[in-house]
PDB file of C-alpha atoms in Angstrom:
ATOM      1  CA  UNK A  11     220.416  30.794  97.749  1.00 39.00           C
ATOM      2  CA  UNK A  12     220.752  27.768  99.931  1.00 47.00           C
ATOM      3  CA  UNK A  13     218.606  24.763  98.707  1.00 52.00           C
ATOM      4  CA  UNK A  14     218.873  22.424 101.263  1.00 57.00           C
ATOM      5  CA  UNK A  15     218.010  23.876 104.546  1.00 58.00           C
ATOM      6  CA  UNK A  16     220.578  23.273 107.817  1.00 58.00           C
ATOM      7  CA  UNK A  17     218.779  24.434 110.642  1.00 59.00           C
ATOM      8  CA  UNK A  18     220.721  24.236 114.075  1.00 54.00           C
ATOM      9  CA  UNK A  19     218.602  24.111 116.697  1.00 55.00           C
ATOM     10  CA  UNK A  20     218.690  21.481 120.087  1.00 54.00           C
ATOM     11  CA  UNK A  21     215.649  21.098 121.723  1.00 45.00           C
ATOM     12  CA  UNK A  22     213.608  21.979 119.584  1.00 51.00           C
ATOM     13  CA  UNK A  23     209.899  20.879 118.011  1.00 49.00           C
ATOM     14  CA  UNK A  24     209.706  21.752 113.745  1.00 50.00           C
ATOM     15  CA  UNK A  25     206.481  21.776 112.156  1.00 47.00           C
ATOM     16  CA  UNK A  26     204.923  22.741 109.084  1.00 47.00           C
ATOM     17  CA  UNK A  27     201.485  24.308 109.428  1.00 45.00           C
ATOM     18  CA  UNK A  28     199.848  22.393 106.552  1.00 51.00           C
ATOM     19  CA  UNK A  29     201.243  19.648 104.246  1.00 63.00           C
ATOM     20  CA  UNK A  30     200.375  15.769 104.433  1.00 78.00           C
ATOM     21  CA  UNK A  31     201.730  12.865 102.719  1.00 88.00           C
ATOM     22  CA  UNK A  32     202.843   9.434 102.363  1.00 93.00           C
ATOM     23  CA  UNK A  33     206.240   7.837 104.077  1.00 92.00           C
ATOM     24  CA  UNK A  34     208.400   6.624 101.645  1.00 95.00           C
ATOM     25  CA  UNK A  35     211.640   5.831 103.259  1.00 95.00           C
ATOM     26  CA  UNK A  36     211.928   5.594 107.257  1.00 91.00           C
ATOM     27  CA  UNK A  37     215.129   4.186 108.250  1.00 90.00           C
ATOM     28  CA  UNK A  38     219.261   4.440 108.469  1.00 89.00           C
ATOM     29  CA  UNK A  39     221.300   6.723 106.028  1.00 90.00           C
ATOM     30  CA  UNK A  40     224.760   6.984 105.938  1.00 88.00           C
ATOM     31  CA  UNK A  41     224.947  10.844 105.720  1.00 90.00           C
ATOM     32  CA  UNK A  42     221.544  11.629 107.050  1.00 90.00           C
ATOM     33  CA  UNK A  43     221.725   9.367 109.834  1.00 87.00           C
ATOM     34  CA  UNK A  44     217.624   8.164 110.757  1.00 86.00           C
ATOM     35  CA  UNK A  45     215.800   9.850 107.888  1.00 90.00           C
ATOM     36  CA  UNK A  46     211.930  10.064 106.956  1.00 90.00           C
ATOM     37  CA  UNK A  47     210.768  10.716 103.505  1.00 92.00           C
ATOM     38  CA  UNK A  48     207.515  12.044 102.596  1.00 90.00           C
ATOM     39  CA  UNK A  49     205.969  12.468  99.662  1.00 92.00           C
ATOM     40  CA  UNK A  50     202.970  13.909  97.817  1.00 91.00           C
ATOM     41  CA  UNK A  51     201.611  14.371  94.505  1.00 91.00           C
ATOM     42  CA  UNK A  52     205.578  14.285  93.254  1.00 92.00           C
ATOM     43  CA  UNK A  53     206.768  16.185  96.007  1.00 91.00           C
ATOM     44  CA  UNK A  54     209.566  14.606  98.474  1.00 91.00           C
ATOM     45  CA  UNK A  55     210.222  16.275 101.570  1.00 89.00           C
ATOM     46  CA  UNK A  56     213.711  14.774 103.336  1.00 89.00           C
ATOM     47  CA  UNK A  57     213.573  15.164 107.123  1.00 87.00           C
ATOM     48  CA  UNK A  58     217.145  13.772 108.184  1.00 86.00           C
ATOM     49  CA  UNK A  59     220.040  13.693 111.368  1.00 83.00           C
ATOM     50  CA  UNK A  60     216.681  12.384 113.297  1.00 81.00           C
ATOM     51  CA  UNK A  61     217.745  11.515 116.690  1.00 78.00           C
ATOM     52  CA  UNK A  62     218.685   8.269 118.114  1.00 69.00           C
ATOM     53  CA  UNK A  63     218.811   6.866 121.994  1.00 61.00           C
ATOM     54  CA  UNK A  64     218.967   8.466 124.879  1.00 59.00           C
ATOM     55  CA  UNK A  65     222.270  10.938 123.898  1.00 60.00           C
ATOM     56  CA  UNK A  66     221.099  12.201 120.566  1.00 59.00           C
ATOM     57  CA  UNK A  67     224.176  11.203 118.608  1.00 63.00           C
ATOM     58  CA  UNK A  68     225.467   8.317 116.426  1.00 66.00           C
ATOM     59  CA  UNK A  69     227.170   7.763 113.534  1.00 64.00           C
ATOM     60  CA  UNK A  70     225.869   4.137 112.958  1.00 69.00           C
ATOM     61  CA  UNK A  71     222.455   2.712 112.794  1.00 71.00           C
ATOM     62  CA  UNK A  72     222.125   1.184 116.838  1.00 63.00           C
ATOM     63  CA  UNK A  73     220.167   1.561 118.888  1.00 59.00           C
ATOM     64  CA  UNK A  74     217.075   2.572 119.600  1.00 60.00           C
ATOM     65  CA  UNK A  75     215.603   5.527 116.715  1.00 69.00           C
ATOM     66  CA  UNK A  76     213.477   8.208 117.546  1.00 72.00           C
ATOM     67  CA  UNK A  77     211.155   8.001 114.036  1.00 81.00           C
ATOM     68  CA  UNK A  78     207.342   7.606 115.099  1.00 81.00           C
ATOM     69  CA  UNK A  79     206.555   6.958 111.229  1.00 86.00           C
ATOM     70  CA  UNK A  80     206.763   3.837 109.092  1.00 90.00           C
ATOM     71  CA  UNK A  81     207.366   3.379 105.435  1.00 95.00           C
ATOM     72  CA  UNK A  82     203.098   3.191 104.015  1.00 96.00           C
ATOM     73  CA  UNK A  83     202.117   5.837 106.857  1.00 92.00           C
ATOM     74  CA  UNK A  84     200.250   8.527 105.770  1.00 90.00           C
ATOM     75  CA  UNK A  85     200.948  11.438 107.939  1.00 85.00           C
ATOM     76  CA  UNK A  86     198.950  15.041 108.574  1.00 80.00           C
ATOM     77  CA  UNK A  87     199.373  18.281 108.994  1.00 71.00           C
ATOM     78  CA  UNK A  88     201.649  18.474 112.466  1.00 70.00           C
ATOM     79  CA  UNK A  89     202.115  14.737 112.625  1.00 75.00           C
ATOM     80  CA  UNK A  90     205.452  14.171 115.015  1.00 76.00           C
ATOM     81  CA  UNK A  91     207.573  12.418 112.749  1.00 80.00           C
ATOM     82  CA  UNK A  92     210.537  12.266 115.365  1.00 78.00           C
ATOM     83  CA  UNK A  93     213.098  13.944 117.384  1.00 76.00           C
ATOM     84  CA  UNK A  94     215.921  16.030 115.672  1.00 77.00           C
ATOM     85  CA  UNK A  95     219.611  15.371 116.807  1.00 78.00           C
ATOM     86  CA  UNK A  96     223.168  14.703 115.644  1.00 79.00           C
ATOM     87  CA  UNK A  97     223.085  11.101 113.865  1.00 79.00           C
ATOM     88  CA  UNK A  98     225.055   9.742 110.498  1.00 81.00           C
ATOM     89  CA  UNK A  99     227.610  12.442 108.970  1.00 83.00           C
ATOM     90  CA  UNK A 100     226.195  15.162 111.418  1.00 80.00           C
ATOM     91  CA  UNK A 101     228.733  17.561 113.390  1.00 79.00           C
ATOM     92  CA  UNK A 102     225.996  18.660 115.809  1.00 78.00           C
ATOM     93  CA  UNK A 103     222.848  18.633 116.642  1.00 78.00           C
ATOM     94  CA  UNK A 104     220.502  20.312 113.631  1.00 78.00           C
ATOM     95  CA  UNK A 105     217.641  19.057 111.361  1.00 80.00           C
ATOM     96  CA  UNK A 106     218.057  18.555 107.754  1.00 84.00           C
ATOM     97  CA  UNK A 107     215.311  19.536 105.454  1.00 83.00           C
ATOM     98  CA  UNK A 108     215.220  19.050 101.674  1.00 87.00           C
ATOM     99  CA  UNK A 109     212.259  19.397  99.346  1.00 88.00           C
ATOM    100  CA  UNK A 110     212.690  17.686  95.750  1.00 91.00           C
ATOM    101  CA  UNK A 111     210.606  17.663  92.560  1.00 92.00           C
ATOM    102  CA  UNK A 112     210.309  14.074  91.044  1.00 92.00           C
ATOM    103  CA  UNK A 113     208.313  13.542  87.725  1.00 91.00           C
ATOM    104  CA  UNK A 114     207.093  10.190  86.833  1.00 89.00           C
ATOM    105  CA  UNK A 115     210.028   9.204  85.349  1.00 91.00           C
ATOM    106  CA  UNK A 116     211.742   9.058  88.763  1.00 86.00           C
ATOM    107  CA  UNK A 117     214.300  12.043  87.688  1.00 93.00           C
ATOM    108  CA  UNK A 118     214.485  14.723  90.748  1.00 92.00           C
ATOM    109  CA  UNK A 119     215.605  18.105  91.373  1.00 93.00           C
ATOM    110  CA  UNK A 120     216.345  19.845  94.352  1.00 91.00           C
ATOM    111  CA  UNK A 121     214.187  22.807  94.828  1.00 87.00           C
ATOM    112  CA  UNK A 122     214.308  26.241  97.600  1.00 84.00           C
ATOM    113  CA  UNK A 123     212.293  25.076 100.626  1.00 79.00           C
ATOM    114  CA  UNK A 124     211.439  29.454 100.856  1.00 76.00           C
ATOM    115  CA  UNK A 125     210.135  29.465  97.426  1.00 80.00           C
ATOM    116  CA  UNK A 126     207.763  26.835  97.553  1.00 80.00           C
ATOM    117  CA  UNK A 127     204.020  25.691  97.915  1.00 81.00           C
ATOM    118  CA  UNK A 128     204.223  21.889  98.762  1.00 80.00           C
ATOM    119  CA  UNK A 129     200.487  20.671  98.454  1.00 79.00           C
ATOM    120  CA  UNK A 130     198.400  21.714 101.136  1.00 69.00           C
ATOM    121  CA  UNK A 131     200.476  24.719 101.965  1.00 70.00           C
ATOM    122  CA  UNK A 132     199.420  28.497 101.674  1.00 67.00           C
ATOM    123  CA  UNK A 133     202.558  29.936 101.875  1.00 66.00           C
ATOM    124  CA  UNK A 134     205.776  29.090 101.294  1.00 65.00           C
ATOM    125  CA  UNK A 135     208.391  27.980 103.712  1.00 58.00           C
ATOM    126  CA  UNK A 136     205.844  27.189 106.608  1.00 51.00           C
ATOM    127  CA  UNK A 137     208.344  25.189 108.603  1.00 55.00           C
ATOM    128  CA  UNK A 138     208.768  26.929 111.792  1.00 50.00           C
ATOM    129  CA  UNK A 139     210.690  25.919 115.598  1.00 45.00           C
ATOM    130  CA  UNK A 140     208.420  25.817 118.429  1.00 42.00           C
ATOM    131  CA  UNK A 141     210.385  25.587 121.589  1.00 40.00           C
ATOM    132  CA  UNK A 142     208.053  25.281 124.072  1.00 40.00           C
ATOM    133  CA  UNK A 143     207.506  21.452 123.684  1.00 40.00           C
ATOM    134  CA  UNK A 144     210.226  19.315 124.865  1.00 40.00           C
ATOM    135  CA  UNK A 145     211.448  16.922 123.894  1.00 40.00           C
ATOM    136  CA  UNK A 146     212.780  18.696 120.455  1.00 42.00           C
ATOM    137  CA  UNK A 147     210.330  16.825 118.086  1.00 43.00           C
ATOM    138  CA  UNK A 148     209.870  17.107 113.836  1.00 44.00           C
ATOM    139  CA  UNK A 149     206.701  17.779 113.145  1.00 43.00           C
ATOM    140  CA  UNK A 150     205.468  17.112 109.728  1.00 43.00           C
TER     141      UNK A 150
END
């Protein structure tokens, strides 16, 4: 059972019908390349390989980023967040999704994205590719 999800797909818009939260981290990560974190009500959802520039690929933090979010945004429901790609220890083009339980202690695990309800949600796992809005876009 895979907990962090690798989903390889170019070109194409993510979004999750219904979950909101704050940005905690929006910036450069050495494996994740440009990264946004969100979080809610102890929840963190890791959106990371975000692309950068005009190619979609880098390994270091230059140029310009595609991440529409700040650190202190709050973001809704199908909020672009940015464009997927192939940035920081990335060997193609794919977005990387991870969903962790923190308690207020700071101490996190790493939980199934499928077997989920992140607050807002209905359903679990309501991340789904829409591919009929270019340019490939993470939608939050």
């Amino acid at each position: 059972m895979a907990l962090i999800q690798h989903m390889a797909r170019e070109n194409r818009t993510w979004g999750a019908k219904r979950i909101r939260g704050k940005v905690t981290y929006a910036g450069w990560n050495y494996y994740l390349g440009w990264t946004v974190v969100i979080e809610n009500e102890g929840w963190h959802v890791i959106l990371g390989h975000l692309c950068c520039g005009p190619s979609g690929k880098s390994s270091a933090p230059t140029g310009p980023s595609s991440i529409n979010v700040g650190k202190g945004d709050i973001v809704q429901a199908r909020s672009v967040v940015g464009t997927s790609g192939t940035t920081g220890s990335s060997t193609g083009p794919h977005l990387h999704f991870e969903v962790r339980k923190c308690d207020q202690e700071g101490q996190c695990r790493v939980i199934n994205p499928k077997t989920v309800l992140l607050p807002g949600q209905d359903a679990p796992w309501l991340w789904e590719s829409f591919s009929d809005s270019p340019p490939s876009r993470c939608l939050r």
